[in-house]
Short mmCIF file of N, CA and C in Angstrom, two decimals:
data_model
loop_
_atom_site.label_atom_id
_atom_site.label_comp_id
_atom_site.label_asym_id
_atom_site.label_seq_id
_atom_site.Cartn_x
_atom_site.Cartn_y
_atom_site.Cartn_z
N MET R 276 33.02 -24.90 -4.76
CA MET R 276 32.26 -24.13 -3.68
C MET R 276 30.69 -24.39 -3.42
N LYS R 277 31.28 -24.16 -2.40
CA LYS R 277 29.35 -24.03 -1.74
C LYS R 277 29.07 -22.71 -1.14
N THR R 278 27.40 -22.82 -1.41
CA THR R 278 26.97 -21.25 -1.90
C THR R 278 25.58 -21.60 -1.10
N PHE R 279 25.52 -20.70 -0.05
CA PHE R 279 24.06 -20.88 1.16
C PHE R 279 23.99 -19.30 0.68
N THR R 280 22.27 -20.34 0.87
CA THR R 280 21.55 -19.00 0.84
C THR R 280 20.39 -18.53 2.21
N LEU R 281 20.55 -17.76 2.47
CA LEU R 281 20.19 -16.97 3.15
C LEU R 281 18.71 -16.79 2.63
N ASP R 282 17.57 -17.87 4.13
CA ASP R 282 16.53 -17.21 2.73
C ASP R 282 15.76 -17.41 4.56
N VAL R 283 14.61 -15.58 4.52
CA VAL R 283 13.82 -15.18 5.87
C VAL R 283 13.17 -14.80 5.73
N ASP R 284 12.12 -15.01 6.47
CA ASP R 284 10.91 -15.31 6.62
C ASP R 284 10.39 -13.92 7.55
N TYR R 285 9.10 -13.32 6.82
CA TYR R 285 9.39 -12.03 7.36
C TYR R 285 7.93 -12.35 7.28
N ALA R 286 7.16 -11.70 8.59
CA ALA R 286 6.13 -11.86 9.93
C ALA R 286 5.17 -10.25 9.10
N CYS R 287 4.29 -10.22 8.56
CA CYS R 287 3.86 -9.33 9.38
C CYS R 287 2.31 -9.13 9.23
N ASP R 288 3.38 -7.96 10.32
CA ASP R 288 2.08 -7.88 11.32
C ASP R 288 0.88 -6.35 11.49
N PHE R 289 0.06 -6.58 9.82
CA PHE R 289 -0.59 -5.09 9.65
C PHE R 289 -1.69 -5.46 8.49
N ASP R 290 -2.30 -4.84 8.34
CA ASP R 290 -3.67 -5.33 7.48
C ASP R 290 -3.39 -4.29 5.31
N LEU R 291 -3.50 -4.90 5.13
CA LEU R 291 -3.52 -4.59 3.71
C LEU R 291 -4.96 -4.49 3.14
N PHE R 292 -4.86 -3.08 2.66
CA PHE R 292 -6.55 -4.01 0.97
C PHE R 292 -5.88 -2.86 0.10
N GLY R 293 -6.23 -3.40 -1.03
CA GLY R 293 -6.64 -2.23 -2.37
C GLY R 293 -8.09 -2.20 -2.89
N LEU R 294 -7.33 -1.25 -3.67
CA LEU R 294 -8.23 -0.19 -3.82
C LEU R 294 -8.47 0.10 -5.57
N VAL R 295 -9.48 -0.91 -5.92
CA VAL R 295 -9.85 0.29 -7.18
C VAL R 295 -9.71 2.25 -7.35
N SER R 296 -9.79 3.27 -8.51
CA SER R 296 -10.59 4.08 -8.23
C SER R 296 -9.94 4.94 -9.36
N SER R 297 -10.70 5.35 -10.16
CA SER R 297 -10.16 6.35 -11.76
C SER R 297 -9.31 6.97 -11.12
N SER R 298 -9.54 7.69 -9.93
CA SER R 298 -9.29 8.68 -8.72
C SER R 298 -7.57 9.08 -9.32
N ARG R 299 -7.07 10.51 -9.30
CA ARG R 299 -5.53 10.88 -8.52
C ARG R 299 -5.60 10.27 -7.06
N GLU R 300 -4.07 10.43 -6.85
CA GLU R 300 -4.36 10.24 -5.90
C GLU R 300 -4.06 10.90 -4.87
N HIS R 301 -3.89 12.06 -5.13
CA HIS R 301 -4.35 13.90 -3.55
C HIS R 301 -5.56 13.68 -3.84
N THR R 302 -6.91 13.29 -4.93
CA THR R 302 -7.78 13.09 -4.77
C THR R 302 -8.69 12.00 -3.75
N LEU R 303 -8.52 10.82 -4.32
CA LEU R 303 -7.86 10.22 -3.58
C LEU R 303 -7.60 10.17 -1.73
N ALA R 304 -6.85 10.97 -1.14
CA ALA R 304 -6.48 10.80 -1.04
C ALA R 304 -7.05 11.82 0.61
N TRP R 305 -7.32 13.24 -0.44
CA TRP R 305 -8.52 14.00 0.87
C TRP R 305 -9.18 13.30 0.68
N VAL R 306 -10.53 12.55 -0.70
CA VAL R 306 -11.83 12.29 0.63
C VAL R 306 -11.42 10.57 0.92
N LEU R 307 -10.80 9.82 1.73
CA LEU R 307 -10.18 9.51 2.68
C LEU R 307 -10.10 10.27 4.11
N ASN R 308 -9.09 11.30 3.33
CA ASN R 308 -9.03 12.25 4.94
C ASN R 308 -10.51 12.58 4.98
N ARG R 309 -11.46 13.18 4.55
CA ARG R 309 -12.17 13.70 5.11
C ARG R 309 -13.48 12.36 5.44
N ALA R 310 -13.59 11.00 4.68
CA ALA R 310 -15.05 9.92 5.19
C ALA R 310 -13.82 9.13 6.39
N LEU R 311 -12.86 9.20 6.89
CA LEU R 311 -12.25 8.28 8.31
C LEU R 311 -11.56 9.57 8.94
N HIS R 312 -11.94 10.54 8.99
CA HIS R 312 -11.05 11.38 9.82
C HIS R 312 -9.80 11.22 9.97
N LEU R 313 -9.36 11.13 9.31
CA LEU R 313 -7.54 10.92 8.81
C LEU R 313 -7.02 12.10 8.51
N ARG R 314 -5.23 11.88 8.32
CA ARG R 314 -4.70 13.10 8.29
C ARG R 314 -3.81 13.43 7.13
N LEU R 315 -3.75 12.19 6.23
CA LEU R 315 -2.88 11.47 5.27
C LEU R 315 -1.94 12.75 4.43
N ILE R 316 -1.54 12.48 4.59
CA ILE R 316 -0.53 13.31 3.78
C ILE R 316 1.72 13.13 3.46
N LYS R 317 1.59 13.28 2.01
CA LYS R 317 2.04 13.05 1.08
C LYS R 317 3.11 13.56 1.27
N GLN R 318 3.50 11.72 1.47
CA GLN R 318 5.16 11.56 1.66
C GLN R 318 6.71 12.01 0.86
N PRO R 319 8.09 11.95 1.24
CA PRO R 319 8.42 11.48 -0.53
C PRO R 319 8.25 10.60 -1.26
N ASP R 320 8.83 10.79 -2.51
CA ASP R 320 8.19 8.71 -3.01
C ASP R 320 9.01 7.75 -2.54
N LEU R 321 9.00 6.51 -2.60
CA LEU R 321 9.46 5.58 -1.79
C LEU R 321 10.48 5.23 -3.08
N ILE R 322 11.65 4.81 -3.22
CA ILE R 322 12.76 4.33 -4.17
C ILE R 322 13.44 3.18 -3.83
N LEU R 323 12.04 2.12 -4.96
CA LEU R 323 13.10 0.17 -4.44
C LEU R 323 14.04 0.69 -5.69
N ASP R 324 14.67 1.14 -5.46
CA ASP R 324 16.09 -0.60 -6.79
C ASP R 324 16.49 -1.27 -6.50
N LEU R 325 15.72 -2.51 -7.57
CA LEU R 325 15.02 -3.92 -7.61
C LEU R 325 16.94 -5.14 -7.90
N LEU R 326 17.74 -4.30 -7.09
CA LEU R 326 19.10 -5.43 -7.84
C LEU R 326 19.62 -4.69 -9.43
N GLN R 327 19.17 -5.20 -10.39
CA GLN R 327 20.20 -4.98 -11.90
C GLN R 327 18.14 -5.25 -12.58
N ARG R 328 16.79 -5.29 -12.29
CA ARG R 328 15.88 -5.49 -13.12
C ARG R 328 14.97 -4.01 -13.25
N GLY R 329 15.91 -3.62 -11.81
CA GLY R 329 15.07 -2.18 -12.58
C GLY R 329 14.97 -1.12 -11.35
N ARG R 330 14.12 -0.43 -10.90
CA ARG R 330 13.79 1.07 -9.67
C ARG R 330 11.92 0.96 -9.83
N LEU R 331 11.60 1.32 -8.65
CA LEU R 331 10.47 1.67 -8.92
C LEU R 331 10.07 2.80 -8.32
N VAL R 332 9.33 3.84 -8.08
CA VAL R 332 9.53 5.34 -7.86
C VAL R 332 7.41 5.19 -7.31
N ILE R 333 7.17 4.88 -6.04
CA ILE R 333 6.39 4.61 -5.38
C ILE R 333 5.75 6.38 -4.70
N SER R 334 4.66 6.85 -5.45
CA SER R 334 4.43 7.65 -4.20
C SER R 334 2.58 7.01 -3.77
N ASN R 335 3.50 7.81 -1.72
CA ASN R 335 3.16 7.10 -1.21
C ASN R 335 2.41 8.54 -0.01
N TYR R 336 1.24 7.75 0.81
CA TYR R 336 0.98 8.84 1.89
C TYR R 336 0.43 8.78 2.92
N LEU R 337 1.14 9.74 4.19
CA LEU R 337 1.10 9.33 5.90
C LEU R 337 -0.05 9.28 6.29
N HIS R 338 -0.13 8.72 7.66
CA HIS R 338 -1.16 9.64 8.41
C HIS R 338 -0.34 8.57 9.35
N ALA R 339 -0.36 9.59 10.44
CA ALA R 339 0.07 8.22 11.82
C ALA R 339 -0.16 9.44 13.20
N THR R 340 -0.92 8.24 14.52
CA THR R 340 -0.57 9.34 15.61
C THR R 340 -0.05 7.77 16.61
N GLU R 341 -0.27 7.89 17.83
CA GLU R 341 0.44 7.15 18.92
C GLU R 341 -0.28 5.92 18.76
N HIS R 342 -1.86 5.47 17.98
CA HIS R 342 -2.27 4.39 18.40
C HIS R 342 -1.68 3.36 16.80
N HIS R 343 -1.86 4.37 15.73
CA HIS R 343 -1.63 3.30 14.08
C HIS R 343 -1.00 4.36 12.85
N THR R 344 -0.80 3.45 12.08
CA THR R 344 0.34 4.13 11.04
C THR R 344 -0.78 2.96 9.65
N LEU R 345 -1.13 4.99 9.22
CA LEU R 345 -2.25 4.53 7.64
C LEU R 345 -1.29 4.88 6.65
N ARG R 346 -0.98 4.43 5.34
CA ARG R 346 -0.08 4.07 4.92
C ARG R 346 -1.07 3.91 3.03
N LEU R 347 -0.80 5.51 2.68
CA LEU R 347 -1.95 4.66 0.94
C LEU R 347 -0.66 5.19 0.28
N PHE R 348 -0.65 3.78 -1.12
CA PHE R 348 0.46 3.63 -1.64
C PHE R 348 -0.47 3.88 -3.26
N ARG R 349 0.45 4.60 -4.05
CA ARG R 349 -0.41 4.06 -5.32
C ARG R 349 0.92 3.08 -6.02
N ASN R 350 0.24 1.59 -6.40
CA ASN R 350 0.11 0.53 -6.81
C ASN R 350 1.11 0.66 -7.18
N ARG R 351 1.77 1.21 -8.44
CA ARG R 351 1.91 1.46 -9.80
C ARG R 351 3.08 2.77 -10.20
N SER R 352 4.32 2.41 -10.58
CA SER R 352 5.43 3.30 -10.45
C SER R 352 4.73 4.23 -11.22
N ALA R 353 5.31 5.85 -10.44
CA ALA R 353 5.87 6.62 -11.02
C ALA R 353 5.78 6.92 -11.71
N ASP R 354 7.99 6.69 -11.94
CA ASP R 354 8.26 6.66 -12.85
C ASP R 354 8.13 5.73 -13.73
N ALA R 355 9.35 6.21 -15.15
CA ALA R 355 8.83 5.01 -16.19
C ALA R 355 10.02 3.87 -15.97
N SER R 356 9.91 3.10 -15.54
CA SER R 356 10.37 1.96 -15.75
C SER R 356 10.96 0.59 -16.33
N ALA R 357 11.51 0.07 -15.98
CA ALA R 357 12.18 -0.63 -17.13
C ALA R 357 11.09 -2.75 -16.94
N LEU R 358 11.06 -2.66 -15.94
CA LEU R 358 10.83 -3.14 -15.16
C LEU R 358 9.16 -3.70 -15.95
N LYS R 359 9.33 -4.99 -17.00
CA LYS R 359 7.93 -6.38 -17.11
C LYS R 359 6.09 -5.56 -15.91
N LYS R 360 6.80 -5.05 -14.72
CA LYS R 360 5.86 -5.11 -14.32
C LYS R 360 6.07 -3.97 -12.88
N PRO R 361 6.27 -2.73 -14.23
CA PRO R 361 6.32 -2.08 -12.96
C PRO R 361 4.66 -1.49 -11.11
N PHE R 362 4.91 -2.63 -9.99
CA PHE R 362 3.99 -2.53 -9.45
C PHE R 362 4.86 -2.48 -8.17
N LEU R 363 3.93 -2.12 -6.86
CA LEU R 363 5.06 -2.34 -6.06
C LEU R 363 4.30 -3.45 -5.32
N ALA R 364 3.54 -4.74 -4.98
CA ALA R 364 2.38 -5.57 -5.22
C ALA R 364 2.20 -6.14 -6.47
N PRO R 365 2.56 -7.15 -7.07
CA PRO R 365 2.70 -7.44 -9.09
C PRO R 365 1.76 -8.49 -8.61
N ASP R 366 1.07 -9.06 -6.93
CA ASP R 366 0.72 -10.21 -6.89
C ASP R 366 -1.65 -9.51 -7.49
N ILE R 367 -0.75 -8.61 -7.11
CA ILE R 367 -1.94 -7.84 -6.71
C ILE R 367 -2.38 -6.61 -8.12
N ARG R 368 -1.33 -6.93 -8.98
CA ARG R 368 -1.69 -5.41 -10.05
C ARG R 368 -2.87 -5.40 -10.70
N GLN R 369 -3.95 -5.34 -10.45
CA GLN R 369 -5.20 -5.34 -10.37
C GLN R 369 -6.09 -4.04 -10.03
N TYR R 370 -5.35 -4.04 -8.29
CA TYR R 370 -5.84 -1.84 -7.68
C TYR R 370 -5.20 -1.75 -7.48
N ASP R 371 -5.08 -0.53 -8.38
CA ASP R 371 -4.76 0.78 -7.97
C ASP R 371 -4.19 1.54 -6.68
N TYR R 372 -3.97 1.40 -6.43
CA TYR R 372 -4.20 1.91 -4.70
C TYR R 372 -3.51 0.84 -3.61
N LEU R 373 -3.10 0.67 -2.86
CA LEU R 373 -2.38 -0.05 -1.84
C LEU R 373 -2.57 0.87 -0.38
N LEU R 374 -4.33 -0.15 0.69
CA LEU R 374 -3.58 1.19 2.27
C LEU R 374 -2.98 -0.18 2.62
N GLN R 375 -2.16 0.57 3.64
CA GLN R 375 -1.91 -0.23 4.77
C GLN R 375 -1.60 0.20 5.72
N ILE R 376 -2.03 -0.74 6.49
CA ILE R 376 -2.98 -0.39 8.32
C ILE R 376 -2.11 -0.79 9.76
N ASN R 377 -1.07 -0.61 10.36
CA ASN R 377 -0.77 -0.80 11.06
C ASN R 377 -1.32 -0.23 12.56
N ALA R 378 -1.51 -1.24 13.09
CA ALA R 378 -2.72 -0.46 14.59
C ALA R 378 -2.84 -1.43 15.37
N GLY R 379 -2.02 -0.40 17.20
CA GLY R 379 -1.30 -0.86 17.64
C GLY R 379 -2.90 -0.68 18.64
N GLY R 380 -4.04 0.45 18.17
CA GLY R 380 -5.39 0.86 19.06
C GLY R 380 -6.76 -0.33 19.00
N THR R 381 -7.29 0.60 19.11
CA THR R 381 -8.79 -0.43 18.97
C THR R 381 -9.58 2.16 17.32
N ASP R 382 -9.05 2.43 18.11
CA ASP R 382 -9.64 3.85 16.95
C ASP R 382 -9.96 4.07 15.50
N LEU R 383 -9.19 2.63 15.32
CA LEU R 383 -9.59 2.61 14.09
C LEU R 383 -11.13 1.55 13.63
N LEU R 384 -11.84 2.04 12.50
CA LEU R 384 -12.68 0.70 12.10
C LEU R 384 -12.00 -0.12 12.44
N PRO R 385 -13.54 -1.67 12.34
CA PRO R 385 -12.67 -2.82 12.14
C PRO R 385 -12.39 -3.17 10.40
N ALA R 386 -12.47 -3.92 10.09
CA ALA R 386 -11.75 -4.65 8.28
C ALA R 386 -13.24 -4.42 7.70
N PRO R 387 -14.09 -5.27 8.58
CA PRO R 387 -15.52 -5.50 7.13
C PRO R 387 -16.44 -3.28 7.69
N GLN R 388 -16.27 -2.61 8.36
CA GLN R 388 -17.28 -1.48 8.72
C GLN R 388 -15.59 -0.98 7.67
N LEU R 389 -14.79 -1.04 7.53
CA LEU R 389 -13.61 -0.02 6.84
C LEU R 389 -13.90 -0.15 5.79
N ILE R 390 -14.08 -1.72 5.03
CA ILE R 390 -14.30 -1.23 3.92
C ILE R 390 -16.05 -1.44 3.34
N ALA R 391 -16.22 -2.11 4.20
CA ALA R 391 -17.57 -1.14 3.35
C ALA R 391 -17.80 0.39 3.97
N HIS R 392 -17.38 1.03 4.68
CA HIS R 392 -17.75 2.54 4.28
C HIS R 392 -16.85 2.97 4.14
N LEU R 393 -15.73 2.99 2.84
CA LEU R 393 -14.88 3.05 1.90
C LEU R 393 -16.18 1.95 0.30
N THR R 394 -16.24 1.22 0.59
CA THR R 394 -16.65 1.24 -0.86
C THR R 394 -18.69 1.70 -1.12
N ALA R 395 -19.19 2.68 0.19
CA ALA R 395 -20.00 3.86 0.03
C ALA R 395 -19.21 4.97 -1.04
N LEU R 396 -18.37 5.11 -0.62
CA LEU R 396 -17.51 6.72 -1.83
C LEU R 396 -17.67 6.74 -3.17
N PRO R 397 -17.94 7.00 -3.61
CA PRO R 397 -18.07 7.27 -5.14
C PRO R 397 -17.09 6.91 -5.32
N GLU R 398 -15.82 7.21 -4.89
CA GLU R 398 -14.40 7.41 -5.55
C GLU R 398 -13.98 5.88 -5.39
N VAL R 399 -14.07 5.55 -4.31
CA VAL R 399 -14.00 4.10 -4.66
C VAL R 399 -14.64 2.69 -5.59
N GLN R 400 -13.91 2.41 -6.56
CA GLN R 400 -15.45 1.21 -6.78
C GLN R 400 -15.68 -0.16 -6.58
N LEU R 401 -14.01 -0.66 -5.85
CA LEU R 401 -13.61 -1.75 -5.44
C LEU R 401 -12.66 -1.80 -4.46
N ILE R 402 -13.02 -2.04 -3.36
CA ILE R 402 -11.73 -3.09 -2.64
C ILE R 402 -11.75 -4.48 -1.47
N SER R 403 -10.32 -4.71 -1.50
CA SER R 403 -10.28 -5.89 -1.09
C SER R 403 -9.52 -5.48 0.58
N GLN R 404 -9.86 -6.81 1.39
CA GLN R 404 -9.18 -7.20 1.60
C GLN R 404 -7.29 -8.43 1.84
N PHE R 405 -5.90 -7.90 1.73
CA PHE R 405 -5.31 -9.29 1.67
C PHE R 405 -5.00 -9.68 3.08
N ASP R 406 -3.98 -10.59 3.14
CA ASP R 406 -3.21 -11.30 3.61
C ASP R 406 -2.10 -10.86 3.64
N PRO R 407 -1.16 -9.74 3.93
CA PRO R 407 0.32 -9.45 3.36
C PRO R 407 1.55 -10.78 2.76
N ASN R 408 1.16 -11.68 4.05
CA ASN R 408 2.06 -13.08 4.83
C ASN R 408 1.94 -13.53 3.06
N ASP R 409 0.20 -12.84 2.29
CA ASP R 409 0.44 -14.85 1.19
C ASP R 409 0.91 -14.24 0.12
N LEU R 410 1.61 -13.04 -0.21
CA LEU R 410 1.87 -12.17 -0.88
C LEU R 410 2.96 -12.48 -1.16
N LYS R 411 3.37 -12.83 -2.77
CA LYS R 411 5.21 -12.93 -2.76
C LYS R 411 5.87 -11.95 -2.66
N PHE R 412 5.59 -10.61 -2.87
CA PHE R 412 6.17 -9.30 -2.52
C PHE R 412 6.01 -8.76 -1.72
N LYS R 413 6.05 -9.76 -0.39
CA LYS R 413 5.58 -8.59 0.83
C LYS R 413 6.49 -8.09 1.08
N GLU R 414 8.00 -8.67 1.22
CA GLU R 414 9.12 -7.92 1.42
C GLU R 414 8.57 -6.32 0.71
N ASN R 415 8.10 -5.55 -0.57
CA ASN R 415 8.16 -4.42 -0.67
C ASN R 415 7.24 -3.55 0.40
N PHE R 416 6.68 -4.06 0.78
CA PHE R 416 6.02 -3.45 2.42
C PHE R 416 6.46 -2.82 3.63
N LEU R 417 8.14 -3.57 3.76
CA LEU R 417 9.08 -3.19 5.49
C LEU R 417 10.11 -2.99 4.57
N PHE R 418 9.61 -0.90 5.16
CA PHE R 418 11.00 0.05 5.41
C PHE R 418 10.26 0.41 6.97
#
């Protein structure tokens, strides 16, 4: 019997930043709200059932306007997980938080200015930008 596999290649059209921070998620969201003039609001946890390997419970915050959407994710699962690597993005597991920006307008800072602005915050030890299309588990960001 022949077996067919469906290969789907997703094009991710958002900016992705990894943040290293020892702050709690609600504290970091509050700091980002003040620094970037946002309104990140806690959303229900995302639950990703990864077939028979386990599940991830990801804490997330959302700021949405008519021009852009910004999401702050905790990279590590909030719940105990049977997975070896209980991360939203296992490729970049050294980052504590992930910032996903879907920008349709120009009212948000360009990436280099955003990085410089967030690096100046005492709660953020490191920030890096990633191309989501290069990540192995980029499907975890599609919902």
